[in-house]
Amino acid sequence: MRRWNGWGDDSFSMEAPGSGLAFLRSVVTPGTVLPDADLSSVCEQVPASRLPEHPLIVTVAEDRVRHARGQSLPDWLAMRSGDFGIFPDGVAYPESTEQVQELMALAYEKDFEVIPYGGGTSVVGHINPLASERGVLTIDMGRMNRLVSLNEESQIATFGAGTPGPQVEAQLRAKGYTLGHFPQSWELATVGGWVASRSSGQQSLRYGRIEQMFAGGTLVSPRGNLVVPTIPATSAGLDIREVLLGSEGRMGIITEVQMRVTPIATQEQFFVVFLPSFEEAKSAVRSIVQERIPLSMLRVSNALETETQLKLAGHEKQIGLLESYLSLRGVKEGKCMVTFGVTGNKQQNKTSLKQSKKIFKSLGGVSGPKMMGEKWAENRFKFPYLRENLWLEGYVVDTFETATDWDNVSELMNTMEESVRNSLQDESVKPHVYTHLSHMYAQGCSIYTTYIFPNAESYGATLERWKKIKAAACGTLATGRSTISHQHGVGKDHAPYLEAEKGALGMGAIKSLLSFFDPKQKLNPGTLVDEKIDVK
Ligand SMILES: Cc1cc2nc3c(=O)[nH]c(=O)nc-3n(C[C@H](O)[C@H](O)[C@H](O)COP(=O)(O)OP(=O)(O)OC[C@H]3O[C@@H](n4cnc5c(N)ncnc54)[C@H](O)[C@@H]3O)c2cc1C
């Protein structure tokens, strides 16, 4: 069953090996192990619902608890402490576009707010209800989870918007196709949530971001239904399809999506190569993408991430042997691990591998054991479970991410890391911070930073630590030729920083659009735009 206060399926857990924990303790002193609340005591806090009685609306306390929070660090602290603050007044589980229309009409008639909910995997507060004088209904799209049709000639699949990653792939694979969208949250996140929050998957190099996959769909808005037809490309003015992408549930509820799919490749392999330094690793991957060598994934772990990953992998003896071998080949301290993949037919893969290995070699790269690439693929969706176990050791783990042009990557990465490292100086606490580059483009790439810090002596004090780190990180991004988010979206946590990126006119245009579709501002208030919209 899905954990009510953490990540994923409660029948699975991932332990950090002893050597990994010993390494962590050497770089960050563990914090207080804080007590967990239990589900029944949280359910007792849930107040009476303010929603009208309706056959589609469930007001049971546990449903409301399970939909009150996403997966951000503040959400995590709220769920573990039991201090949720605000709960939705009810949850609906529609099974058709017509039922969503019925709920939307009821929201306008009876004056309550609506939060569209996909998999609830948001890490930036997208789906959290805010304090409101009106009732709040969360609409969980999880029952609209089927492959409705597949047009093999045009390679377009129609899905219910609430279909989660594993069901998207299982239903497509049965017919010989893949969507190829694999965010780390794939187990729980849904296709509608991906579109609404502009998601990016681990193999974006081959399949593109969700923007490239989304061909069209249906949005149920308070103004009526907007149907975006599937057209391969258009020069007919502004693109309405683009408007749905990143709308974050503020314009309406996406009920059906048409996605561009790809026949399953005959061969897929992942590898690891070590480069002597970050600059050489960065040069190698930049050359690969700028020469348009068709790899399916590429990731550069900086030196600290490489060290941390190798320690957390366990297998001390084998890693020791690997490091001795790399050292003999000139890849020593400061080394950076590059993980890469090929997906295609055998001949294509052979050519891409040959071309990229030549580039890695020219920059001093030494291949790691084949098993390391295979292990990456095997564990690619399991890492979030580690957060659970590190929490039980007194550690808090969180991430933030951005994207920038190649000429700014190193400087921005260093500034981002330093801003986090120094953010808790007043408490003499130094988070452990490391980064990887992923989602490569000819122009630049995404920068994804992880930080681990010790729990403070209470939940409230740990949240204060996170707020200082978040403000430092977002402050850096808002002034750094970068975006406030490459893949996690805006939600509520990033909304105050959006204007720095879009400018006043850009924000005006966004607000006009939102208030056109939702004139009474009942849809997901506070997400994307954090103030009441006052459009004349
Ligand atoms: C461990 C972990 C790893 C992650 N890794 C990645 C990653 O690799 N790449 C990445 O892109 N993201 C990642 N994320 C972030 C998150 O998974 C994405 O933002 C994802 O797209 C959210 O999808 P969801 O279905 O869970 O949407 P939700 O979290 O339920 O909702 C997100 C937003 O979309 C809106 N929404 C959802 N469904 C609809 C709908 N049908 N119609 C209208 N609006 C809707 C909601 O109102 C909300 O504003 C990760 C999160 C976690 C916890």
Coordinates of C-alpha atoms and ligand atoms in Angstrom, one line a residue:
M1 CA 0.0 0.0 0.0
R2 CA 1.1 3.6 -0.6
R3 CA 2.8 5.2 2.4
W4 CA 0.6 7.9 3.9
N5 CA 3.6 9.8 5.3
G6 CA 6.5 9.3 2.9
W7 CA 7.5 7.9 -0.4
G8 CA 6.2 4.9 -2.3
D9 CA 5.0 1.4 -1.4
D10 CA 5.3 0.6 2.3
S11 CA 6.3 -3.0 1.5
F12 CA 9.6 -1.8 0.1
S13 CA 12.5 -0.1 1.7
M14 CA 16.1 0.7 0.8
E15 CA 18.8 0.7 3.4
A16 CA 22.0 2.7 3.2
P17 CA 25.0 0.3 3.6
G18 CA 27.1 0.6 6.8
S19 CA 30.0 2.1 4.8
G20 CA 27.7 4.6 3.3
L21 CA 26.4 5.7 6.7
A22 CA 29.9 5.9 8.1
F23 CA 30.8 8.2 5.2
L24 CA 27.8 10.4 5.8
R25 CA 28.6 10.6 9.5
S26 CA 32.1 11.8 8.6
V27 CA 30.8 14.7 6.5
V28 CA 27.6 15.6 8.4
T29 CA 26.9 14.8 12.1
P30 CA 23.5 13.1 12.3
G31 CA 20.7 15.0 13.8
T32 CA 17.9 14.2 16.2
V33 CA 15.7 11.2 15.3
L34 CA 12.2 12.8 15.6
P35 CA 9.2 10.8 16.5
D36 CA 6.6 9.9 13.8
A37 CA 2.9 10.6 14.3
D38 CA 0.4 7.8 13.6
L39 CA -2.3 7.9 11.0
S40 CA -5.2 7.6 13.4
S41 CA -4.2 10.5 15.5
V42 CA -3.8 12.7 12.4
C43 CA -7.3 11.6 11.2
E44 CA -8.7 12.7 14.5
Q45 CA -7.5 16.3 13.7
V46 CA -9.5 16.5 10.4
P47 CA -12.3 19.1 10.8
A48 CA -15.9 18.8 9.6
S49 CA -16.2 19.2 5.8
R50 CA -17.6 22.5 4.4
L51 CA -18.5 20.9 1.1
P52 CA -22.1 20.2 -0.1
E53 CA -23.1 16.5 0.0
H54 CA -22.7 15.0 -3.4
P55 CA -22.4 11.3 -4.6
L56 CA -18.9 12.0 -6.1
I57 CA -17.5 13.7 -3.0
V58 CA -15.9 11.7 -0.3
T59 CA -15.4 13.4 3.1
V60 CA -13.8 10.5 5.0
A61 CA -10.9 11.7 7.2
E62 CA -8.2 9.3 5.8
D63 CA -8.9 10.3 2.2
R64 CA -8.5 13.9 3.2
V65 CA -5.2 13.2 5.1
R66 CA -3.8 11.3 2.1
H67 CA -4.5 14.2 -0.3
A68 CA -3.3 17.1 2.0
R69 CA 0.4 17.0 1.1
G70 CA 2.8 16.2 -1.7
Q71 CA 6.5 15.2 -1.4
S72 CA 8.4 18.4 -0.7
L73 CA 10.5 18.6 2.4
P74 CA 7.9 20.8 4.3
D75 CA 5.3 18.2 3.3
W76 CA 7.5 15.4 4.6
L77 CA 8.0 17.2 7.9
A78 CA 4.2 17.9 8.1
M79 CA 3.4 14.2 7.5
R80 CA 6.0 12.8 9.9
S81 CA 5.1 15.2 12.7
G82 CA 1.4 15.0 12.1
D83 CA 1.2 18.8 12.0
F84 CA -0.6 19.0 8.7
G85 CA -2.2 22.4 9.2
I86 CA -4.8 22.3 6.5
F87 CA -6.7 19.4 4.9
P88 CA -9.0 19.5 1.8
D89 CA -12.6 19.4 2.8
G90 CA -13.2 16.4 0.5
V91 CA -11.8 14.2 -2.3
A92 CA -13.5 13.2 -5.5
Y93 CA -12.4 10.3 -7.8
P94 CA -14.1 11.0 -11.1
E95 CA -14.2 8.2 -13.8
S96 CA -15.0 10.3 -16.9
T97 CA -14.7 13.7 -18.4
E98 CA -18.5 14.2 -17.8
Q99 CA -18.0 13.6 -14.0
V100 CA -15.2 16.2 -14.0
Q101 CA -17.5 18.7 -15.8
E102 CA -20.2 18.0 -13.2
L103 CA -17.7 18.7 -10.3
M104 CA -16.4 21.8 -12.0
A105 CA -20.0 23.2 -12.4
L106 CA -20.8 22.3 -8.8
A107 CA -17.6 24.2 -7.6
Y108 CA -18.8 27.4 -9.4
E109 CA -22.4 26.9 -8.3
K110 CA -21.7 26.2 -4.6
D111 CA -18.5 28.4 -4.3
F112 CA -15.8 26.0 -3.4
E113 CA -12.2 25.6 -4.5
V114 CA -10.8 22.8 -6.6
I115 CA -7.3 21.2 -6.5
P116 CA -6.6 18.9 -9.5
Y117 CA -4.5 16.0 -8.2
G118 CA -2.5 13.5 -10.3
G119 CA -0.1 11.3 -8.3
G120 CA 0.6 13.9 -5.5
T121 CA 4.4 13.7 -6.2
S122 CA 4.9 17.4 -6.4
V123 CA 8.0 18.6 -4.5
V124 CA 7.1 22.3 -4.6
G125 CA 3.7 22.5 -2.8
H126 CA 1.5 22.3 -6.0
I127 CA -1.4 20.3 -4.4
N128 CA -1.4 21.6 -0.8
P129 CA -4.6 23.4 0.1
L130 CA -4.2 26.9 1.6
A131 CA -6.3 28.4 4.4
S132 CA -9.5 29.6 2.7
E133 CA -12.9 30.9 3.6
R134 CA -14.3 28.6 0.9
G135 CA -14.3 24.8 1.1
V136 CA -11.6 22.9 -0.9
L137 CA -12.2 19.8 -3.0
T138 CA -9.3 17.8 -4.2
I139 CA -10.0 16.0 -7.5
D140 CA -7.9 12.8 -7.7
M141 CA -7.6 11.7 -11.3
G142 CA -6.4 8.2 -10.4
R143 CA -9.5 6.4 -11.7
M144 CA -9.0 7.8 -15.2
N145 CA -6.0 5.5 -15.7
R146 CA -6.5 3.7 -19.0
L147 CA -5.0 3.6 -22.5
V148 CA -8.2 4.7 -24.4
S149 CA -6.9 4.2 -27.9
L150 CA -3.7 3.8 -29.9
N151 CA -3.3 5.2 -33.4
E152 CA -0.4 3.2 -34.7
E153 CA -0.2 4.9 -38.0
S154 CA 0.4 8.3 -36.4
Q155 CA 1.9 6.8 -33.3
I156 CA -0.4 8.7 -30.9
A157 CA -1.8 7.1 -27.8
T158 CA -4.8 8.6 -25.9
F159 CA -4.7 8.1 -22.1
G160 CA -6.9 9.0 -19.2
A161 CA -5.0 11.9 -17.5
G162 CA -4.6 10.0 -14.2
T163 CA -2.6 7.1 -15.6
P164 CA 0.6 6.6 -13.6
G165 CA 4.0 5.7 -15.1
P166 CA 3.9 1.9 -14.7
Q167 CA 0.4 1.7 -16.2
V168 CA 1.3 3.9 -19.1
E169 CA 4.2 1.7 -20.0
A170 CA 2.5 -1.7 -19.2
Q171 CA -0.4 -0.8 -21.5
L172 CA 1.8 0.5 -24.3
R173 CA 4.4 -2.2 -24.1
A174 CA 1.6 -4.8 -24.5
K175 CA 1.2 -3.3 -28.0
G176 CA 4.9 -2.8 -28.7
Y177 CA 5.3 0.9 -27.8
T178 CA 6.7 3.1 -25.1
L179 CA 6.1 6.6 -24.0
G180 CA 9.7 6.8 -22.9
H181 CA 9.0 9.3 -20.0
F182 CA 10.8 8.2 -16.9
P183 CA 11.0 10.8 -14.1
Q184 CA 12.4 9.4 -10.9
S185 CA 8.9 9.7 -9.5
W186 CA 7.6 7.5 -12.3
E187 CA 6.1 4.9 -10.0
L188 CA 3.4 7.3 -8.7
A189 CA 3.3 10.4 -11.0
T190 CA 0.6 10.6 -13.7
V191 CA 0.6 11.6 -17.4
G192 CA -1.8 14.5 -16.6
G193 CA 0.5 15.7 -13.8
W194 CA 3.5 15.5 -16.1
V195 CA 1.8 17.8 -18.7
A196 CA 0.4 20.2 -16.1
S197 CA 3.8 20.6 -14.5
R198 CA 6.2 20.4 -17.5
S199 CA 8.0 17.3 -16.4
S200 CA 11.3 15.8 -17.8
G201 CA 12.3 12.2 -17.7
Q202 CA 15.6 10.5 -17.4
Q203 CA 15.7 9.6 -21.1
S204 CA 14.8 13.1 -22.3
L205 CA 17.8 13.0 -24.6
R206 CA 16.0 10.4 -26.8
Y207 CA 12.3 10.9 -26.2
G208 CA 12.3 14.6 -25.3
R209 CA 10.6 16.4 -22.4
I210 CA 6.9 16.0 -21.9
E211 CA 6.4 19.1 -24.1
Q212 CA 7.7 17.1 -27.1
M213 CA 5.4 14.1 -26.3
F214 CA 2.2 15.9 -25.6
A215 CA 0.3 16.1 -28.9
G216 CA -3.2 17.3 -27.7
G217 CA -5.9 16.7 -25.1
T218 CA -9.0 17.8 -23.3
L219 CA -9.1 20.5 -20.6
V220 CA -12.3 20.9 -18.6
S221 CA -12.3 24.5 -17.5
P222 CA -15.0 26.7 -15.8
R223 CA -15.4 28.3 -19.2
G224 CA -16.1 25.0 -20.9
N225 CA -14.1 22.3 -22.6
L226 CA -11.0 23.1 -24.5
V227 CA -10.1 20.4 -27.0
V228 CA -6.6 20.7 -28.4
P229 CA -6.4 18.7 -31.6
T230 CA -3.3 16.6 -32.5
I231 CA -1.5 18.4 -35.3
P232 CA 2.2 17.5 -35.9
A233 CA 3.2 21.2 -36.2
T234 CA 1.5 24.5 -36.9
S235 CA 2.3 28.1 -37.8
A236 CA -1.2 29.2 -37.0
G237 CA -0.4 31.8 -34.5
L238 CA 0.1 31.3 -30.8
D239 CA 0.0 27.6 -29.7
I240 CA -2.9 26.7 -27.4
R241 CA -1.2 23.3 -26.8
E242 CA 1.7 25.1 -25.2
V243 CA -0.7 27.0 -22.9
L244 CA -1.8 23.7 -21.2
L245 CA 1.8 22.7 -20.5
G246 CA 2.7 24.1 -17.1
S247 CA -0.8 25.3 -16.3
E248 CA -0.4 23.5 -12.9
G249 CA -4.2 23.0 -12.5
R250 CA -5.0 26.7 -12.6
M251 CA -6.9 26.7 -15.9
G252 CA -8.9 23.6 -15.6
I253 CA -8.5 19.8 -15.3
I254 CA -6.9 17.9 -18.1
T255 CA -9.0 14.7 -18.5
E256 CA -7.5 13.1 -21.6
V257 CA -4.1 13.4 -23.2
Q258 CA -2.9 12.4 -26.6
M259 CA 0.8 11.4 -26.4
R260 CA 3.4 10.8 -29.1
V261 CA 4.7 7.2 -28.6
T262 CA 7.6 5.2 -30.0
P263 CA 8.0 1.6 -30.9
I264 CA 10.0 -0.3 -28.3
A265 CA 13.7 -0.3 -29.2
T266 CA 15.4 -3.6 -29.8
Q267 CA 18.3 -2.8 -27.6
E268 CA 19.0 -0.6 -24.6
Q269 CA 22.1 -0.5 -22.5
F270 CA 23.6 1.8 -19.8
F271 CA 27.3 2.4 -19.1
V272 CA 29.5 4.3 -16.7
V273 CA 32.7 6.1 -17.5
F274 CA 35.0 8.0 -15.2
L275 CA 36.7 11.3 -16.3
P276 CA 39.6 12.9 -14.4
S277 CA 37.8 16.1 -13.6
F278 CA 34.5 17.9 -13.8
E279 CA 35.6 20.2 -16.6
E280 CA 36.7 17.3 -18.7
A281 CA 33.4 15.4 -18.0
K282 CA 31.4 18.5 -18.9
S283 CA 33.4 19.0 -22.1
A284 CA 32.8 15.4 -23.1
V285 CA 29.0 15.5 -22.7
R286 CA 28.8 18.9 -24.3
S287 CA 30.6 17.6 -27.4
I288 CA 28.3 14.6 -27.5
V289 CA 25.1 16.6 -27.5
Q290 CA 26.4 19.3 -29.8
E291 CA 27.6 16.7 -32.3
R292 CA 24.1 15.2 -31.9
I293 CA 25.3 11.7 -31.2
P294 CA 22.0 9.9 -30.4
L295 CA 22.5 8.7 -26.8
S296 CA 19.3 8.2 -24.8
M297 CA 20.6 9.4 -21.4
L298 CA 23.6 11.3 -20.1
R299 CA 24.5 12.4 -16.6
V300 CA 27.6 13.9 -15.1
S301 CA 28.1 13.5 -11.4
N302 CA 30.4 16.1 -10.0
A303 CA 33.3 15.0 -7.8
L304 CA 31.4 15.1 -4.5
E305 CA 28.4 13.3 -6.0
T306 CA 30.7 10.7 -7.5
E307 CA 32.3 10.1 -4.1
T308 CA 29.0 10.0 -2.3
Q309 CA 27.4 7.6 -4.8
L310 CA 30.4 5.2 -4.6
K311 CA 30.2 5.2 -0.8
L312 CA 26.5 4.8 -0.7
A313 CA 26.7 1.9 -3.1
G314 CA 28.3 -0.3 -0.4
H315 CA 30.6 -3.1 -1.8
E316 CA 33.6 -1.5 -0.3
K317 CA 36.1 -4.1 -1.6
Q318 CA 35.0 -3.9 -5.2
I319 CA 34.8 -0.1 -5.1
G320 CA 38.3 -0.1 -3.6
L321 CA 39.6 -2.2 -6.5
L322 CA 37.9 0.0 -9.0
E323 CA 39.5 3.1 -7.5
S324 CA 42.9 1.6 -7.6
Y325 CA 42.5 0.7 -11.2
L326 CA 41.2 4.1 -12.1
S327 CA 44.1 5.7 -10.3
L328 CA 46.6 3.6 -12.3
R329 CA 44.9 5.0 -15.4
G330 CA 45.3 8.6 -14.2
V331 CA 41.7 9.1 -12.9
K332 CA 42.2 10.0 -9.3
E333 CA 40.8 12.4 -6.7
G334 CA 38.4 14.8 -8.3
K335 CA 37.2 12.2 -10.7
C336 CA 33.6 12.4 -12.1
M337 CA 31.3 9.6 -13.1
V338 CA 29.4 9.9 -16.3
T339 CA 26.4 7.6 -16.7
F340 CA 25.1 7.2 -20.2
G341 CA 22.7 5.0 -22.2
V342 CA 22.0 3.9 -25.8
T343 CA 18.5 2.9 -27.0
G344 CA 17.8 1.9 -30.5
N345 CA 18.7 -0.9 -32.9
K346 CA 22.0 -2.7 -32.6
Q347 CA 23.7 -0.9 -35.5
Q348 CA 22.6 2.5 -34.3
N349 CA 23.7 1.8 -30.8
K350 CA 27.1 0.4 -32.0
T351 CA 27.8 3.6 -33.9
S352 CA 26.7 6.0 -31.1
L353 CA 28.7 4.0 -28.6
K354 CA 31.8 4.1 -30.8
Q355 CA 31.5 7.9 -31.3
S356 CA 30.9 8.7 -27.7
K357 CA 33.6 6.4 -26.3
K358 CA 36.1 8.2 -28.7
I359 CA 35.1 11.5 -27.1
F360 CA 35.4 10.2 -23.6
K361 CA 38.8 8.6 -24.3
S362 CA 40.2 11.8 -25.9
L363 CA 39.5 13.6 -22.5
G364 CA 41.0 10.9 -20.4
G365 CA 37.9 8.9 -19.7
V366 CA 38.2 5.3 -18.4
S367 CA 35.2 2.9 -18.6
G368 CA 33.7 1.5 -15.4
P369 CA 32.5 -2.1 -15.1
K370 CA 29.5 -2.9 -17.2
M371 CA 27.6 -3.9 -14.1
M372 CA 27.6 -0.3 -12.8
G373 CA 25.5 0.8 -15.8
E374 CA 23.2 -2.2 -15.3
K375 CA 22.8 -1.4 -11.6
W376 CA 21.9 2.2 -12.4
A377 CA 19.1 1.0 -14.6
E378 CA 17.9 -1.5 -12.0
N379 CA 17.8 1.0 -9.2
R380 CA 16.7 4.1 -11.1
F381 CA 13.4 4.4 -9.3
K382 CA 14.5 3.1 -6.0
F383 CA 16.7 6.0 -4.7
P384 CA 13.7 8.0 -3.3
Y385 CA 13.2 5.2 -0.8
L386 CA 16.6 5.9 0.7
R387 CA 15.2 9.2 2.0
E388 CA 13.0 7.2 4.3
N389 CA 16.0 5.3 5.8
L390 CA 18.2 8.3 6.1
W391 CA 15.4 10.0 7.9
L392 CA 15.4 7.2 10.5
E393 CA 19.1 8.0 11.0
G394 CA 18.4 11.7 11.7
Y395 CA 19.2 13.0 8.3
V396 CA 17.1 15.1 6.0
V397 CA 17.6 14.9 2.2
D398 CA 16.3 17.4 -0.4
T399 CA 17.1 18.6 -3.9
F400 CA 16.7 21.7 -6.1
E401 CA 17.4 22.1 -9.8
T402 CA 17.6 24.5 -12.6
A403 CA 19.0 24.8 -16.2
T404 CA 21.4 27.2 -17.8
D405 CA 23.5 27.7 -20.9
W406 CA 26.8 25.8 -21.1
D407 CA 29.0 28.9 -20.6
N408 CA 27.3 29.4 -17.2
V409 CA 27.1 25.8 -16.0
S410 CA 30.3 25.6 -13.8
E411 CA 29.9 29.0 -12.2
L412 CA 26.2 28.5 -11.4
M413 CA 26.7 25.0 -10.0
N414 CA 29.5 26.3 -7.7
T415 CA 27.4 29.3 -6.6
M416 CA 24.4 27.0 -6.0
E417 CA 26.4 24.6 -3.9
E418 CA 28.1 27.3 -1.9
S419 CA 24.9 29.1 -1.2
V420 CA 23.5 25.9 0.4
R421 CA 26.7 25.1 2.2
N422 CA 26.8 28.5 3.9
S423 CA 23.1 28.9 4.5
L424 CA 23.2 27.4 8.1
Q425 CA 26.4 29.1 9.2
D426 CA 24.6 30.8 12.0
E427 CA 23.8 27.4 13.5
S428 CA 27.3 26.1 12.7
V429 CA 25.8 23.4 10.5
K430 CA 27.2 22.6 7.1
P431 CA 25.0 20.5 4.8
H432 CA 26.6 17.9 2.5
V433 CA 26.0 19.2 -1.0
Y434 CA 26.6 17.6 -4.4
T435 CA 25.4 17.9 -7.9
H436 CA 24.8 16.2 -11.3
L437 CA 24.2 17.6 -14.7
S438 CA 21.5 15.9 -16.7
H439 CA 18.9 16.6 -19.4
M440 CA 21.5 17.8 -21.9
Y441 CA 20.7 20.2 -24.8
A442 CA 23.0 21.6 -27.4
Q443 CA 22.6 25.0 -25.6
G444 CA 23.0 23.9 -22.0
C445 CA 21.8 21.4 -19.4
S446 CA 20.0 21.0 -16.2
I447 CA 21.8 21.2 -12.9
Y448 CA 20.4 19.1 -10.1
T449 CA 21.8 19.6 -6.5
T450 CA 21.2 17.3 -3.6
Y451 CA 21.8 18.4 0.0
I452 CA 21.8 16.4 3.2
F453 CA 21.6 18.1 6.6
P454 CA 20.9 16.9 10.2
N455 CA 17.5 17.2 11.7
A456 CA 17.3 19.9 14.4
E457 CA 16.0 19.2 17.9
S458 CA 12.3 19.7 16.8
Y459 CA 10.2 19.6 13.6
G460 CA 9.7 23.3 13.7
A461 CA 13.5 24.0 13.9
T462 CA 14.2 21.5 11.1
L463 CA 11.6 23.4 8.9
E464 CA 13.4 26.7 9.8
R465 CA 16.7 25.1 8.6
W466 CA 15.0 24.1 5.3
K467 CA 13.6 27.6 4.8
K468 CA 17.0 29.2 5.1
I469 CA 18.5 26.7 2.6
K470 CA 15.6 27.1 0.2
A471 CA 15.8 30.9 0.4
A472 CA 19.5 30.8 -0.3
A473 CA 19.1 28.4 -3.2
C474 CA 16.2 30.2 -4.8
G475 CA 17.8 33.6 -4.3
T476 CA 20.8 32.3 -6.3
L477 CA 18.6 31.0 -9.1
A478 CA 16.5 34.1 -9.4
T479 CA 19.6 36.1 -10.3
G480 CA 21.7 33.6 -12.1
R481 CA 20.8 33.4 -15.8
S482 CA 18.8 30.3 -14.9
T483 CA 15.3 29.1 -14.4
I484 CA 13.6 28.7 -11.0
S485 CA 12.9 25.1 -12.1
H486 CA 13.9 22.9 -15.1
Q487 CA 11.5 20.1 -14.2
H488 CA 9.8 20.3 -10.7
G489 CA 7.6 23.3 -11.7
V490 CA 6.5 26.4 -9.8
G491 CA 3.8 25.2 -7.3
K492 CA 3.6 27.4 -4.2
D493 CA 7.2 27.2 -3.1
H494 CA 8.6 28.8 -6.3
A495 CA 5.7 31.2 -7.1
P496 CA 7.4 34.2 -5.4
Y497 CA 10.4 33.8 -7.7
L498 CA 8.5 33.5 -11.0
E499 CA 8.4 37.2 -11.8
A500 CA 12.2 37.4 -11.7
E501 CA 12.1 35.0 -14.7
K502 CA 9.1 36.1 -16.6
G503 CA 9.2 39.8 -16.1
A504 CA 6.2 42.1 -15.3
L505 CA 4.7 41.8 -18.8
G506 CA 5.1 38.1 -18.9
M507 CA 3.4 37.7 -15.5
G508 CA 0.6 40.0 -16.7
A509 CA 0.0 37.7 -19.7
I510 CA 0.0 34.6 -17.5
K511 CA -2.4 36.1 -15.0
S512 CA -4.8 37.1 -17.8
L513 CA -4.8 33.6 -19.2
L514 CA -5.5 32.1 -15.8
S515 CA -8.3 34.5 -15.1
F516 CA -9.8 34.0 -18.5
F517 CA -10.2 30.2 -18.0
D518 CA -11.1 30.5 -14.3
P519 CA -12.7 34.0 -13.8
K520 CA -13.6 33.3 -10.1
Q521 CA -10.2 31.9 -9.2
K522 CA -11.4 28.7 -7.7
L523 CA -8.7 26.5 -9.2
N524 CA -5.6 25.7 -7.1
P525 CA -5.2 29.3 -5.7
G526 CA -1.6 30.1 -4.7
T527 CA 0.0 27.7 -7.1
L528 CA 2.0 29.2 -10.0
V529 CA 0.8 32.7 -9.1
D530 CA 0.9 33.4 -5.4
E531 CA -1.5 36.4 -5.1
K532 CA -5.1 37.0 -5.9
I533 CA -5.2 37.9 -9.6
D534 CA -6.7 41.4 -10.2
V535 CA -7.0 41.6 -14.0
K536 CA -9.1 44.6 -15.3
Ligands
LIG1 C1 11.2 11.3 -5.5 C2 10.8 12.3 -6.6 C3 11.5 12.3 -7.8 C4 11.1 13.2 -8.8 N1 11.7 13.2 -10.0 C5 11.3 14.0 -11.0 C6 11.9 13.9 -12.3 O1 12.8 13.1 -12.5 N2 11.4 14.7 -13.3 C7 10.4 15.5 -13.1 O2 9.9 16.2 -14.0 N3 9.8 15.6 -11.9 C8 10.2 14.9 -10.8 N4 9.6 14.9 -9.6 C9 8.5 15.9 -9.4 C10 7.1 15.4 -9.7 O3 7.1 14.0 -9.8 C11 6.6 16.0 -11.0 O4 6.3 17.3 -10.9 C12 5.4 15.3 -11.7 O5 5.2 15.8 -13.0 C13 4.1 15.5 -10.9 O6 3.1 14.6 -11.4 P1 1.9 14.1 -10.5 O7 1.0 13.3 -11.3 O8 2.3 13.5 -9.2 O9 1.2 15.5 -10.2 P2 0.7 16.2 -8.9 O10 1.9 16.3 -8.0 O11 -0.5 15.5 -8.4 O12 0.3 17.7 -9.4 C14 1.2 18.5 -9.9 C15 0.5 19.8 -10.5 O13 -0.2 19.4 -11.7 C16 -1.6 19.6 -11.5 N5 -2.3 18.5 -12.1 C17 -2.1 17.2 -11.9 N6 -2.9 16.5 -12.7 C18 -3.7 17.4 -13.4 C19 -4.7 17.2 -14.4 N7 -5.1 16.1 -14.8 N8 -5.2 18.4 -14.9 C20 -4.8 19.6 -14.5 N9 -3.8 19.8 -13.6 C21 -3.2 18.7 -13.0 C22 -1.8 19.8 -10.0 O14 -2.9 20.6 -9.7 C23 -0.5 20.4 -9.6 O15 -0.5 21.8 -9.7 C24 10.0 14.1 -8.6 C25 9.3 14.0 -7.4 C26 9.7 13.1 -6.4 C27 8.9 13.1 -5.1

